[in-house]
């Protein structure tokens, strides 16, 4: 006597890839976004040919795993972020003052977030230029 066979469930087009199915993902990360932000995220995920969940997961894990190679890179990344923030805050404040306005707290947070997003890439670029003995304009120092 054999056990009854249960047919395998049909796979829908939105089924996760074999890679995603091989790992049990039991935890959820949630965040709130505006309708405009959601539209941006959906467009970016669609452009990458991924579901929103896949795109967000890959992006979050990439950022979480991105680490400076050494303490010099870490320090340069922080100095680079500080420089970016100061220059952009000075510029934004001067522009707001010229228009008779004040710099809004959200603008400051946006500048901080932009500095954090780019600091490691900027530090790596500066280090690569230094190590290749070329300045930013391609000439010798």
Short mmCIF file of N, CA and C in Angstrom, two decimals:
data_model
loop_
_atom_site.label_atom_id
_atom_site.label_comp_id
_atom_site.label_asym_id
_atom_site.label_seq_id
_atom_site.Cartn_x
_atom_site.Cartn_y
_atom_site.Cartn_z
N UNK A 1 0.85 -1.17 0.00
CA UNK A 1 0.00 0.00 0.00
C UNK A 1 0.90 1.23 0.00
N UNK A 2 0.64 2.16 -0.89
CA UNK A 2 1.46 3.36 -0.97
C UNK A 2 0.69 4.56 -0.45
N UNK A 3 1.45 5.57 -0.05
CA UNK A 3 0.84 6.80 0.47
C UNK A 3 0.22 7.56 -0.69
N UNK A 4 -0.89 8.22 -0.46
CA UNK A 4 -1.51 9.00 -1.53
C UNK A 4 -0.58 10.13 -1.96
N UNK A 5 -0.56 10.40 -3.24
CA UNK A 5 0.29 11.47 -3.77
C UNK A 5 -0.49 12.76 -3.81
N UNK A 6 0.15 13.80 -3.32
CA UNK A 6 -0.45 15.13 -3.35
C UNK A 6 0.27 15.90 -4.44
N UNK A 7 -0.48 16.41 -5.41
CA UNK A 7 0.19 17.15 -6.49
C UNK A 7 0.88 18.40 -5.96
N UNK A 8 1.99 18.74 -6.58
CA UNK A 8 2.72 19.94 -6.19
C UNK A 8 1.89 21.16 -6.55
N UNK A 9 1.93 22.18 -5.71
CA UNK A 9 1.14 23.38 -6.01
C UNK A 9 1.68 24.06 -7.26
N UNK A 10 0.76 24.64 -8.01
CA UNK A 10 1.15 25.38 -9.19
C UNK A 10 1.89 26.64 -8.78
N UNK A 11 2.93 27.00 -9.53
CA UNK A 11 3.70 28.19 -9.21
C UNK A 11 3.09 29.38 -9.94
N UNK A 12 2.89 30.44 -9.19
CA UNK A 12 2.39 31.66 -9.81
C UNK A 12 3.56 32.44 -10.39
N UNK A 13 3.30 33.35 -11.33
CA UNK A 13 4.39 34.14 -11.91
C UNK A 13 5.13 34.98 -10.87
N UNK A 14 4.48 35.28 -9.75
CA UNK A 14 5.11 36.10 -8.72
C UNK A 14 5.84 35.26 -7.68
N UNK A 15 6.03 33.96 -7.96
CA UNK A 15 6.71 33.10 -7.00
C UNK A 15 8.15 33.55 -6.82
N UNK A 16 8.67 33.37 -5.60
CA UNK A 16 10.05 33.77 -5.37
C UNK A 16 11.01 32.91 -6.17
N UNK A 17 12.19 33.42 -6.43
CA UNK A 17 13.19 32.68 -7.17
C UNK A 17 13.64 31.48 -6.36
N UNK A 18 14.34 30.54 -7.02
CA UNK A 18 14.81 29.36 -6.30
C UNK A 18 15.77 29.74 -5.20
N UNK A 19 16.56 30.81 -5.41
CA UNK A 19 17.49 31.26 -4.37
C UNK A 19 16.72 31.72 -3.13
N UNK A 20 15.67 32.50 -3.34
CA UNK A 20 14.89 33.01 -2.21
C UNK A 20 14.16 31.88 -1.51
N UNK A 21 13.70 30.87 -2.27
CA UNK A 21 12.98 29.76 -1.66
C UNK A 21 13.89 28.87 -0.84
N UNK A 22 15.20 28.85 -1.16
CA UNK A 22 16.10 27.96 -0.44
C UNK A 22 16.40 28.48 0.96
N UNK A 23 16.09 29.73 1.24
CA UNK A 23 16.33 30.32 2.55
C UNK A 23 14.99 30.66 3.18
N UNK A 24 14.79 30.18 4.40
CA UNK A 24 13.54 30.49 5.09
C UNK A 24 13.64 31.89 5.67
N UNK A 25 12.83 32.76 5.19
CA UNK A 25 12.80 34.13 5.70
C UNK A 25 11.54 34.28 6.53
N UNK A 26 11.72 34.35 7.84
CA UNK A 26 10.58 34.37 8.74
C UNK A 26 10.38 35.72 9.42
N UNK A 27 11.30 36.64 9.22
CA UNK A 27 11.20 37.94 9.88
C UNK A 27 10.80 39.01 8.87
N UNK A 28 10.12 40.03 9.37
CA UNK A 28 9.64 41.11 8.53
C UNK A 28 10.20 42.43 9.03
N UNK A 29 10.58 43.28 8.09
CA UNK A 29 11.00 44.64 8.41
C UNK A 29 9.97 45.55 7.77
N UNK A 30 9.44 46.47 8.55
CA UNK A 30 8.41 47.36 8.02
C UNK A 30 8.86 48.81 8.17
N UNK A 31 8.39 49.63 7.26
CA UNK A 31 8.65 51.07 7.33
C UNK A 31 7.47 51.78 6.69
N UNK A 32 7.34 53.02 7.01
CA UNK A 32 6.26 53.82 6.43
C UNK A 32 6.86 54.76 5.38
N UNK A 33 6.15 54.91 4.28
CA UNK A 33 6.56 55.82 3.22
C UNK A 33 5.35 56.60 2.74
N UNK A 34 5.61 57.72 2.10
CA UNK A 34 4.53 58.50 1.52
C UNK A 34 4.10 57.82 0.21
N UNK A 35 2.94 58.16 -0.31
CA UNK A 35 2.54 57.58 -1.60
C UNK A 35 3.55 57.89 -2.70
N UNK A 36 4.14 59.07 -2.65
CA UNK A 36 5.14 59.43 -3.66
C UNK A 36 6.40 58.57 -3.52
N UNK A 37 6.83 58.35 -2.28
CA UNK A 37 8.01 57.51 -2.04
C UNK A 37 7.74 56.08 -2.49
N UNK A 38 6.53 55.58 -2.21
CA UNK A 38 6.18 54.23 -2.64
C UNK A 38 6.24 54.12 -4.16
N UNK A 39 5.75 55.12 -4.84
CA UNK A 39 5.80 55.11 -6.31
C UNK A 39 7.24 55.07 -6.80
N UNK A 40 8.13 55.83 -6.15
CA UNK A 40 9.55 55.82 -6.53
C UNK A 40 10.16 54.44 -6.32
N UNK A 41 9.85 53.83 -5.18
CA UNK A 41 10.39 52.51 -4.86
C UNK A 41 9.87 51.47 -5.86
N UNK A 42 8.58 51.52 -6.14
CA UNK A 42 8.00 50.56 -7.09
C UNK A 42 8.61 50.72 -8.49
N UNK A 43 8.82 51.94 -8.90
CA UNK A 43 9.43 52.20 -10.21
C UNK A 43 10.86 51.67 -10.26
N UNK A 44 11.62 51.91 -9.20
CA UNK A 44 13.00 51.43 -9.15
C UNK A 44 13.05 49.90 -9.15
N UNK A 45 12.19 49.27 -8.39
CA UNK A 45 12.17 47.80 -8.34
C UNK A 45 11.77 47.23 -9.69
N UNK A 46 10.76 47.82 -10.30
CA UNK A 46 10.32 47.37 -11.62
C UNK A 46 11.44 47.53 -12.65
N UNK A 47 12.15 48.66 -12.56
CA UNK A 47 13.26 48.91 -13.47
C UNK A 47 14.38 47.89 -13.32
N UNK A 48 14.53 47.36 -12.11
CA UNK A 48 15.55 46.34 -11.85
C UNK A 48 15.02 44.94 -12.15
N UNK A 49 13.75 44.83 -12.54
CA UNK A 49 13.16 43.53 -12.85
C UNK A 49 12.92 42.68 -11.61
N UNK A 50 12.65 43.33 -10.48
CA UNK A 50 12.46 42.62 -9.22
C UNK A 50 11.16 43.06 -8.56
N UNK A 51 10.72 42.24 -7.62
CA UNK A 51 9.59 42.67 -6.80
C UNK A 51 10.11 43.73 -5.84
N UNK A 52 9.21 44.47 -5.24
CA UNK A 52 9.61 45.49 -4.27
C UNK A 52 10.35 44.83 -3.11
N UNK A 53 9.84 43.70 -2.64
CA UNK A 53 10.48 43.01 -1.51
C UNK A 53 11.90 42.57 -1.86
N UNK A 54 12.08 41.98 -3.04
CA UNK A 54 13.43 41.55 -3.45
C UNK A 54 14.37 42.73 -3.57
N UNK A 55 13.88 43.81 -4.19
CA UNK A 55 14.72 44.98 -4.42
C UNK A 55 15.13 45.61 -3.10
N UNK A 56 14.16 45.79 -2.20
CA UNK A 56 14.46 46.39 -0.90
C UNK A 56 15.41 45.50 -0.09
N UNK A 57 15.18 44.19 -0.11
CA UNK A 57 16.04 43.26 0.64
C UNK A 57 17.47 43.36 0.14
N UNK A 58 17.66 43.29 -1.17
CA UNK A 58 19.01 43.36 -1.74
C UNK A 58 19.70 44.68 -1.40
N UNK A 59 18.95 45.77 -1.52
CA UNK A 59 19.51 47.08 -1.23
C UNK A 59 19.89 47.22 0.24
N UNK A 60 19.01 46.77 1.12
CA UNK A 60 19.28 46.85 2.56
C UNK A 60 20.47 45.99 2.95
N UNK A 61 20.53 44.78 2.43
CA UNK A 61 21.65 43.90 2.78
C UNK A 61 22.96 44.39 2.20
N UNK A 62 22.92 44.94 1.01
CA UNK A 62 24.14 45.50 0.41
C UNK A 62 24.67 46.62 1.30
N UNK A 63 23.79 47.51 1.71
CA UNK A 63 24.21 48.63 2.57
C UNK A 63 24.70 48.13 3.92
N UNK A 64 24.02 47.14 4.49
CA UNK A 64 24.41 46.62 5.80
C UNK A 64 25.75 45.91 5.75
N UNK A 65 26.06 45.30 4.63
CA UNK A 65 27.30 44.53 4.51
C UNK A 65 28.48 45.35 4.02
N UNK A 66 28.19 46.56 3.53
CA UNK A 66 29.24 47.41 3.01
C UNK A 66 30.02 47.99 4.19
N UNK A 67 31.26 47.63 4.28
CA UNK A 67 32.10 48.07 5.39
C UNK A 67 33.40 48.64 4.85
N UNK A 68 33.94 49.60 5.56
CA UNK A 68 35.26 50.10 5.15
C UNK A 68 36.29 48.99 5.23
N UNK A 69 37.27 49.03 4.33
CA UNK A 69 38.31 48.00 4.29
C UNK A 69 39.28 48.12 5.46
N UNK A 70 39.52 49.33 5.91
CA UNK A 70 40.45 49.53 7.03
C UNK A 70 40.08 50.81 7.77
N UNK A 71 40.72 51.04 8.93
CA UNK A 71 40.39 52.24 9.71
C UNK A 71 40.65 53.55 8.95
N UNK A 72 41.64 53.56 8.08
CA UNK A 72 41.91 54.77 7.30
C UNK A 72 40.71 55.10 6.42
N UNK A 73 40.15 54.08 5.80
CA UNK A 73 38.99 54.28 4.94
C UNK A 73 37.80 54.77 5.76
N UNK A 74 37.63 54.22 6.95
CA UNK A 74 36.55 54.65 7.83
C UNK A 74 36.70 56.12 8.20
N UNK A 75 37.89 56.51 8.61
CA UNK A 75 38.12 57.91 9.00
C UNK A 75 37.93 58.85 7.81
N UNK A 76 38.46 58.46 6.66
CA UNK A 76 38.30 59.29 5.47
C UNK A 76 36.83 59.40 5.08
N UNK A 77 36.08 58.32 5.25
CA UNK A 77 34.64 58.35 4.94
C UNK A 77 33.92 59.36 5.84
N UNK A 78 34.27 59.36 7.11
CA UNK A 78 33.63 60.29 8.04
C UNK A 78 34.03 61.74 7.74
N UNK A 79 35.30 61.97 7.44
CA UNK A 79 35.75 63.32 7.09
C UNK A 79 35.07 63.77 5.79
N UNK A 80 34.96 62.86 4.84
CA UNK A 80 34.31 63.17 3.57
C UNK A 80 32.84 63.54 3.79
N UNK A 81 32.16 62.79 4.66
CA UNK A 81 30.76 63.09 4.95
C UNK A 81 30.63 64.45 5.64
N UNK A 82 31.53 64.72 6.56
CA UNK A 82 31.51 66.00 7.26
C UNK A 82 31.72 67.16 6.29
N UNK A 83 32.68 67.00 5.39
CA UNK A 83 32.96 68.03 4.38
C UNK A 83 31.72 68.24 3.49
N UNK A 84 31.13 67.15 3.04
CA UNK A 84 29.94 67.24 2.18
C UNK A 84 28.82 67.97 2.91
N UNK A 85 28.60 67.59 4.18
CA UNK A 85 27.52 68.22 4.94
C UNK A 85 27.78 69.70 5.16
N UNK A 86 28.98 70.05 5.56
CA UNK A 86 29.28 71.46 5.82
C UNK A 86 29.10 72.32 4.57
N UNK A 87 29.68 71.87 3.47
CA UNK A 87 29.57 72.65 2.24
C UNK A 87 28.12 72.80 1.80
N UNK A 88 27.37 71.71 1.89
CA UNK A 88 25.97 71.77 1.46
C UNK A 88 25.10 72.55 2.43
N UNK A 89 25.40 72.46 3.72
CA UNK A 89 24.63 73.25 4.69
C UNK A 89 24.92 74.74 4.53
N UNK A 90 26.19 75.10 4.32
CA UNK A 90 26.52 76.50 4.09
C UNK A 90 25.81 77.02 2.84
N UNK A 91 25.84 76.24 1.79
CA UNK A 91 25.21 76.65 0.54
C UNK A 91 23.69 76.78 0.71
N UNK A 92 23.07 75.78 1.32
CA UNK A 92 21.61 75.80 1.49
C UNK A 92 21.18 76.95 2.40
N UNK A 93 21.96 77.22 3.43
CA UNK A 93 21.64 78.33 4.33
C UNK A 93 21.76 79.66 3.60
N UNK A 94 22.84 79.83 2.85
CA UNK A 94 23.02 81.08 2.09
C UNK A 94 21.91 81.26 1.08
N UNK A 95 21.52 80.18 0.41
CA UNK A 95 20.45 80.26 -0.60
C UNK A 95 19.12 80.62 0.06
N UNK A 96 18.84 79.99 1.20
CA UNK A 96 17.59 80.29 1.92
C UNK A 96 17.58 81.73 2.39
N UNK A 97 18.70 82.20 2.93
CA UNK A 97 18.78 83.59 3.40
C UNK A 97 18.60 84.57 2.25
N UNK A 98 19.17 84.27 1.10
CA UNK A 98 19.03 85.14 -0.07
C UNK A 98 17.58 85.25 -0.52
N UNK A 99 16.82 84.20 -0.26
CA UNK A 99 15.40 84.20 -0.63
C UNK A 99 14.51 84.67 0.51
N UNK A 100 15.14 85.10 1.63
CA UNK A 100 14.37 85.57 2.79
C UNK A 100 13.69 84.44 3.54
N UNK A 101 14.23 83.24 3.46
CA UNK A 101 13.65 82.07 4.12
C UNK A 101 14.63 81.51 5.13
N UNK A 102 14.18 80.50 5.86
CA UNK A 102 15.03 79.79 6.80
C UNK A 102 15.26 78.38 6.30
N UNK A 103 16.39 77.81 6.66
CA UNK A 103 16.68 76.42 6.31
C UNK A 103 15.83 75.51 7.20
N UNK A 104 15.04 74.65 6.59
CA UNK A 104 14.13 73.79 7.33
C UNK A 104 14.86 72.57 7.91
N UNK A 105 14.42 72.09 9.05
CA UNK A 105 15.06 70.90 9.65
C UNK A 105 15.07 69.70 8.70
N UNK A 106 14.02 69.53 7.91
CA UNK A 106 13.99 68.41 6.96
C UNK A 106 15.11 68.52 5.93
N UNK A 107 15.46 69.76 5.56
CA UNK A 107 16.56 69.96 4.61
C UNK A 107 17.88 69.53 5.23
N UNK A 108 18.07 69.82 6.49
CA UNK A 108 19.30 69.43 7.19
C UNK A 108 19.39 67.90 7.24
N UNK A 109 18.28 67.24 7.57
CA UNK A 109 18.27 65.78 7.64
C UNK A 109 18.52 65.16 6.27
N UNK A 110 17.98 65.78 5.24
CA UNK A 110 18.20 65.27 3.88
C UNK A 110 19.68 65.37 3.50
N UNK A 111 20.31 66.48 3.84
CA UNK A 111 21.74 66.65 3.56
C UNK A 111 22.54 65.61 4.34
N UNK A 112 22.18 65.39 5.60
CA UNK A 112 22.88 64.37 6.40
C UNK A 112 22.73 62.98 5.78
N UNK A 113 21.53 62.65 5.37
CA UNK A 113 21.30 61.33 4.77
C UNK A 113 22.07 61.17 3.47
N UNK A 114 22.12 62.22 2.67
CA UNK A 114 22.89 62.16 1.42
C UNK A 114 24.37 61.97 1.71
N UNK A 115 24.88 62.66 2.71
CA UNK A 115 26.29 62.53 3.08
C UNK A 115 26.58 61.10 3.53
N UNK A 116 25.69 60.52 4.32
CA UNK A 116 25.89 59.14 4.78
C UNK A 116 25.85 58.14 3.64
N UNK A 117 24.98 58.38 2.66
CA UNK A 117 24.85 57.45 1.54
C UNK A 117 26.09 57.45 0.66
N UNK A 118 26.76 58.57 0.54
CA UNK A 118 27.86 58.66 -0.40
C UNK A 118 29.25 58.64 0.22
N UNK A 119 29.34 58.68 1.55
CA UNK A 119 30.63 58.87 2.19
C UNK A 119 31.64 57.76 1.90
N UNK A 120 31.22 56.53 1.89
CA UNK A 120 32.16 55.43 1.66
C UNK A 120 32.66 55.44 0.22
N UNK A 121 31.76 55.68 -0.72
CA UNK A 121 32.16 55.75 -2.13
C UNK A 121 33.12 56.92 -2.35
N UNK A 122 32.84 58.06 -1.73
CA UNK A 122 33.72 59.22 -1.86
C UNK A 122 35.09 58.93 -1.27
N UNK A 123 35.12 58.28 -0.10
CA UNK A 123 36.40 57.96 0.54
C UNK A 123 37.20 57.00 -0.33
N UNK A 124 36.53 56.01 -0.89
CA UNK A 124 37.24 55.05 -1.75
C UNK A 124 37.80 55.73 -3.00
N UNK A 125 37.05 56.67 -3.54
CA UNK A 125 37.53 57.41 -4.71
C UNK A 125 38.76 58.23 -4.36
N UNK A 126 38.70 58.92 -3.23
CA UNK A 126 39.85 59.73 -2.79
C UNK A 126 41.07 58.85 -2.54
N UNK A 127 40.87 57.71 -1.90
CA UNK A 127 42.00 56.80 -1.64
C UNK A 127 42.58 56.26 -2.94
N UNK A 128 41.71 55.90 -3.87
CA UNK A 128 42.19 55.37 -5.15
C UNK A 128 43.01 56.42 -5.88
N UNK A 129 42.54 57.66 -5.87
CA UNK A 129 43.28 58.74 -6.51
C UNK A 129 44.63 58.95 -5.83
N UNK A 130 44.63 58.90 -4.51
CA UNK A 130 45.88 59.08 -3.77
C UNK A 130 46.86 57.94 -4.06
N UNK A 131 46.35 56.72 -4.02
CA UNK A 131 47.22 55.55 -4.22
C UNK A 131 47.75 55.45 -5.64
N UNK A 132 47.01 55.99 -6.58
CA UNK A 132 47.49 55.96 -7.97
C UNK A 132 48.42 57.14 -8.24
N UNK A 133 48.66 57.97 -7.22
CA UNK A 133 49.52 59.15 -7.31
C UNK A 133 49.02 60.16 -8.32
N UNK A 134 47.71 60.18 -8.53
CA UNK A 134 47.10 61.17 -9.42
C UNK A 134 46.13 62.01 -8.62
N UNK A 135 46.07 63.25 -8.96
CA UNK A 135 45.10 64.14 -8.34
C UNK A 135 43.75 63.96 -9.00
N UNK A 136 42.72 64.67 -8.53
CA UNK A 136 41.39 64.54 -9.11
C UNK A 136 41.33 64.94 -10.58
N UNK A 137 42.28 65.79 -11.03
CA UNK A 137 42.25 66.20 -12.43
C UNK A 137 43.11 65.31 -13.31
N UNK A 138 43.66 64.23 -12.76
CA UNK A 138 44.43 63.28 -13.54
C UNK A 138 45.92 63.57 -13.59
N UNK A 139 46.35 64.68 -13.03
CA UNK A 139 47.77 65.02 -13.04
C UNK A 139 48.48 64.53 -11.80
N UNK A 140 49.80 64.59 -11.82
CA UNK A 140 50.58 64.20 -10.66
C UNK A 140 50.45 65.27 -9.58
N UNK A 141 50.48 64.86 -8.31
CA UNK A 141 50.32 65.82 -7.22
C UNK A 141 51.48 66.79 -7.13
#
